mmCIF file of N, CA and C in Angstrom:
data_model
loop_
_atom_site.group_PDB
_atom_site.id
_atom_site.type_symbol
_atom_site.label_atom_id
_atom_site.label_comp_id
_atom_site.label_asym_id
_atom_site.label_seq_id
_atom_site.Cartn_x
_atom_site.Cartn_y
_atom_site.Cartn_z
ATOM 1 N N MET A 1 82.453 122.716 89.738
ATOM 2 C CA MET A 1 82.949 121.351 89.858
ATOM 3 C C MET A 1 83.042 120.964 91.331
ATOM 4 N N ALA A 2 82.610 119.747 91.658
ATOM 5 C CA ALA A 2 82.650 119.264 93.032
ATOM 6 C C ALA A 2 84.100 119.035 93.478
ATOM 7 N N THR A 3 84.386 119.251 94.748
ATOM 8 C CA THR A 3 85.724 119.001 95.257
ATOM 9 C C THR A 3 85.854 117.572 95.768
ATOM 10 N N GLU A 4 84.728 116.897 95.978
ATOM 11 C CA GLU A 4 84.781 115.484 96.337
ATOM 12 C C GLU A 4 83.527 114.780 95.837
ATOM 13 N N TYR A 5 83.686 113.503 95.542
ATOM 14 C CA TYR A 5 82.574 112.713 95.024
ATOM 15 C C TYR A 5 82.881 111.230 95.193
ATOM 16 N N PHE A 6 81.871 110.397 94.996
ATOM 17 C CA PHE A 6 82.014 108.948 95.039
ATOM 18 C C PHE A 6 81.763 108.408 93.640
ATOM 19 N N ARG A 7 82.478 107.351 93.285
ATOM 20 C CA ARG A 7 82.289 106.731 91.977
ATOM 21 C C ARG A 7 82.576 105.232 92.073
ATOM 22 N N GLU A 8 82.222 104.525 91.004
ATOM 23 C CA GLU A 8 82.485 103.094 90.934
ATOM 24 C C GLU A 8 83.991 102.843 90.805
ATOM 25 N N LEU A 9 84.420 101.690 91.204
ATOM 26 C CA LEU A 9 85.802 101.255 91.072
ATOM 27 C C LEU A 9 86.117 101.048 89.588
ATOM 28 N N SER A 10 87.219 101.591 89.105
ATOM 29 C CA SER A 10 87.597 101.395 87.703
ATOM 30 C C SER A 10 88.188 99.989 87.532
ATOM 31 N N SER A 11 88.225 99.518 86.314
ATOM 32 C CA SER A 11 88.778 98.174 86.059
ATOM 33 C C SER A 11 90.266 98.126 86.423
ATOM 34 N N ARG A 12 90.987 99.194 86.181
ATOM 35 C CA ARG A 12 92.416 99.246 86.540
ATOM 36 C C ARG A 12 92.603 99.218 88.057
ATOM 37 N N GLU A 13 91.782 99.972 88.792
ATOM 38 C CA GLU A 13 91.863 99.957 90.264
ATOM 39 C C GLU A 13 91.511 98.573 90.795
ATOM 40 N N GLU A 14 90.496 97.960 90.213
ATOM 41 C CA GLU A 14 90.105 96.609 90.639
ATOM 42 C C GLU A 14 91.269 95.640 90.448
ATOM 43 N N TYR A 15 91.899 95.707 89.282
ATOM 44 C CA TYR A 15 93.050 94.848 89.000
ATOM 45 C C TYR A 15 94.161 95.068 90.039
ATOM 46 N N LEU A 16 94.516 96.319 90.301
ATOM 47 C CA LEU A 16 95.590 96.627 91.244
ATOM 48 C C LEU A 16 95.250 96.184 92.668
ATOM 49 N N LEU A 17 94.002 96.403 93.104
ATOM 50 C CA LEU A 17 93.605 95.981 94.452
ATOM 51 C C LEU A 17 93.599 94.460 94.577
ATOM 52 N N ARG A 18 93.162 93.765 93.534
ATOM 53 C CA ARG A 18 93.202 92.292 93.558
ATOM 54 C C ARG A 18 94.635 91.802 93.750
ATOM 55 N N ARG A 19 95.578 92.411 93.033
ATOM 56 C CA ARG A 19 96.993 92.016 93.151
ATOM 57 C C ARG A 19 97.530 92.343 94.537
ATOM 58 N N LEU A 20 97.247 93.556 95.009
ATOM 59 C CA LEU A 20 97.743 94.003 96.310
ATOM 60 C C LEU A 20 97.206 93.133 97.448
ATOM 61 N N LEU A 21 95.907 92.803 97.381
ATOM 62 C CA LEU A 21 95.255 92.036 98.450
ATOM 63 C C LEU A 21 95.321 90.526 98.232
ATOM 64 N N ASP A 22 95.887 90.101 97.108
ATOM 65 C CA ASP A 22 96.013 88.686 96.761
ATOM 66 C C ASP A 22 94.656 87.976 96.824
ATOM 67 N N LEU A 23 93.678 88.562 96.132
ATOM 68 C CA LEU A 23 92.313 88.031 96.137
ATOM 69 C C LEU A 23 92.120 87.001 95.037
ATOM 70 N N PRO A 24 91.206 86.052 95.252
ATOM 71 C CA PRO A 24 90.917 85.087 94.191
ATOM 72 C C PRO A 24 90.212 85.766 93.023
ATOM 73 N N ALA A 25 90.313 85.152 91.862
ATOM 74 C CA ALA A 25 89.743 85.730 90.639
ATOM 75 C C ALA A 25 88.232 85.895 90.718
ATOM 76 N N ASP A 26 87.547 85.062 91.522
ATOM 77 C CA ASP A 26 86.090 85.150 91.579
ATOM 78 C C ASP A 26 85.575 86.047 92.713
ATOM 79 N N ALA A 27 86.464 86.793 93.383
ATOM 80 C CA ALA A 27 86.034 87.773 94.391
ATOM 81 C C ALA A 27 85.325 88.927 93.673
ATOM 82 N N VAL A 28 84.240 89.408 94.266
ATOM 83 C CA VAL A 28 83.431 90.460 93.642
ATOM 84 C C VAL A 28 83.500 91.735 94.496
ATOM 85 N N PRO A 29 83.935 92.864 93.908
ATOM 86 C CA PRO A 29 84.023 94.101 94.686
ATOM 87 C C PRO A 29 82.647 94.741 94.906
ATOM 88 N N HIS A 30 82.513 95.455 96.007
ATOM 89 C CA HIS A 30 81.315 96.260 96.257
ATOM 90 C C HIS A 30 81.736 97.520 96.990
ATOM 91 N N GLY A 31 80.962 98.564 96.846
ATOM 92 C CA GLY A 31 81.283 99.841 97.470
ATOM 93 C C GLY A 31 81.686 100.862 96.415
ATOM 94 N N ARG A 32 82.115 102.020 96.878
ATOM 95 C CA ARG A 32 82.448 103.108 95.957
ATOM 96 C C ARG A 32 83.756 103.769 96.392
ATOM 97 N N VAL A 33 84.456 104.337 95.441
ATOM 98 C CA VAL A 33 85.709 105.047 95.682
ATOM 99 C C VAL A 33 85.379 106.500 96.030
ATOM 100 N N HIS A 34 86.001 107.016 97.083
ATOM 101 C CA HIS A 34 85.828 108.418 97.469
ATOM 102 C C HIS A 34 86.984 109.204 96.857
ATOM 103 N N VAL A 35 86.674 110.169 96.009
ATOM 104 C CA VAL A 35 87.674 110.981 95.316
ATOM 105 C C VAL A 35 87.587 112.415 95.843
ATOM 106 N N THR A 36 88.737 112.974 96.210
ATOM 107 C CA THR A 36 88.801 114.356 96.688
ATOM 108 C C THR A 36 89.792 115.135 95.831
ATOM 109 N N GLN A 37 89.354 116.274 95.342
ATOM 110 C CA GLN A 37 90.246 117.144 94.573
ATOM 111 C C GLN A 37 91.020 118.014 95.543
ATOM 112 N N ILE A 38 92.340 117.897 95.505
ATOM 113 C CA ILE A 38 93.229 118.687 96.372
ATOM 114 C C ILE A 38 93.433 120.079 95.775
ATOM 115 N N GLU A 39 93.643 120.112 94.476
ATOM 116 C CA GLU A 39 93.749 121.351 93.700
ATOM 117 C C GLU A 39 93.406 120.982 92.268
ATOM 118 N N PRO A 40 93.167 121.944 91.406
ATOM 119 C CA PRO A 40 92.810 121.595 90.032
ATOM 120 C C PRO A 40 93.841 120.646 89.403
ATOM 121 N N GLY A 41 93.352 119.511 88.926
ATOM 122 C CA GLY A 41 94.225 118.520 88.296
ATOM 123 C C GLY A 41 94.877 117.537 89.247
ATOM 124 N N LEU A 42 94.676 117.680 90.572
ATOM 125 C CA LEU A 42 95.292 116.788 91.547
ATOM 126 C C LEU A 42 94.205 116.214 92.461
ATOM 127 N N ARG A 43 94.033 114.886 92.408
ATOM 128 C CA ARG A 43 92.999 114.219 93.201
ATOM 129 C C ARG A 43 93.600 113.061 93.979
ATOM 130 N N ILE A 44 93.008 112.770 95.127
ATOM 131 C CA ILE A 44 93.373 111.569 95.878
ATOM 132 C C ILE A 44 92.163 110.650 95.911
ATOM 133 N N ARG A 45 92.431 109.364 95.988
ATOM 134 C CA ARG A 45 91.366 108.365 96.016
ATOM 135 C C ARG A 45 91.451 107.575 97.302
ATOM 136 N N ASP A 46 90.298 107.284 97.874
ATOM 137 C CA ASP A 46 90.208 106.516 99.115
ATOM 138 C C ASP A 46 89.423 105.243 98.815
ATOM 139 N N TRP A 47 90.093 104.102 98.927
ATOM 140 C CA TRP A 47 89.454 102.816 98.614
ATOM 141 C C TRP A 47 88.976 102.084 99.867
ATOM 142 N N ARG A 48 88.999 102.727 101.027
ATOM 143 C CA ARG A 48 88.611 102.037 102.261
ATOM 144 C C ARG A 48 87.160 101.584 102.263
ATOM 145 N N ALA A 49 86.294 102.215 101.459
ATOM 146 C CA ALA A 49 84.882 101.821 101.417
ATOM 147 C C ALA A 49 84.642 100.659 100.455
ATOM 148 N N ILE A 50 85.696 100.158 99.809
ATOM 149 C CA ILE A 50 85.560 99.018 98.911
ATOM 150 C C ILE A 50 85.718 97.738 99.716
ATOM 151 N N GLY A 51 84.746 96.853 99.592
ATOM 152 C CA GLY A 51 84.812 95.535 100.219
ATOM 153 C C GLY A 51 84.764 94.481 99.126
ATOM 154 N N TRP A 52 84.903 93.239 99.522
ATOM 155 C CA TRP A 52 84.928 92.144 98.548
ATOM 156 C C TRP A 52 84.046 91.008 99.030
ATOM 157 N N TYR A 53 83.188 90.525 98.139
ATOM 158 C CA TYR A 53 82.463 89.291 98.390
ATOM 159 C C TYR A 53 83.362 88.163 97.907
ATOM 160 N N LEU A 54 83.667 87.240 98.800
ATOM 161 C CA LEU A 54 84.550 86.136 98.454
ATOM 162 C C LEU A 54 83.736 84.864 98.268
ATOM 163 N N PRO A 55 84.234 83.932 97.459
ATOM 164 C CA PRO A 55 83.504 82.682 97.237
ATOM 165 C C PRO A 55 83.384 81.885 98.530
ATOM 166 N N ILE A 56 82.338 81.090 98.604
ATOM 167 C CA ILE A 56 82.161 80.214 99.763
ATOM 168 C C ILE A 56 83.221 79.133 99.696
ATOM 169 N N SER A 57 83.901 78.936 100.807
ATOM 170 C CA SER A 57 84.979 77.946 100.835
ATOM 171 C C SER A 57 84.395 76.535 100.859
ATOM 172 N N ALA A 58 85.213 75.567 100.505
ATOM 173 C CA ALA A 58 84.790 74.166 100.478
ATOM 174 C C ALA A 58 84.388 73.690 101.870
ATOM 175 N N SER A 59 84.939 74.304 102.912
ATOM 176 C CA SER A 59 84.628 73.889 104.283
ATOM 177 C C SER A 59 83.320 74.498 104.781
ATOM 178 N N GLY A 60 82.674 75.327 103.948
ATOM 179 C CA GLY A 60 81.393 75.918 104.332
ATOM 180 C C GLY A 60 81.574 77.311 104.911
ATOM 181 N N GLY A 61 80.481 78.021 105.047
ATOM 182 C CA GLY A 61 80.515 79.380 105.571
ATOM 183 C C GLY A 61 80.886 80.356 104.485
ATOM 184 N N ASP A 62 80.512 81.608 104.666
ATOM 185 C CA ASP A 62 80.891 82.576 103.647
ATOM 186 C C ASP A 62 81.934 83.512 104.237
ATOM 187 N N ARG A 63 82.725 84.092 103.371
ATOM 188 C CA ARG A 63 83.809 84.969 103.794
ATOM 189 C C ARG A 63 83.601 86.323 103.143
ATOM 190 N N SER A 64 84.028 87.354 103.825
ATOM 191 C CA SER A 64 84.023 88.681 103.222
ATOM 192 C C SER A 64 85.150 89.495 103.822
ATOM 193 N N CYS A 65 85.585 90.489 103.082
ATOM 194 C CA CYS A 65 86.655 91.397 103.528
ATOM 195 C C CYS A 65 86.083 92.773 103.658
#
């Protein structure tokens, strides 16, 4: 078994990050979650590689996080 790997963002993680970051409903996530196994049954997740495509504002220009 690998001690670290990358995977897609789960729907629950997406929901929690949207709430934490106060993102609009139409923001689209991109990137992957880095998961590291500390010991059998214990893992940490790193969401720093997750970014968000945000809708174009009415004033023009595109935004991203």
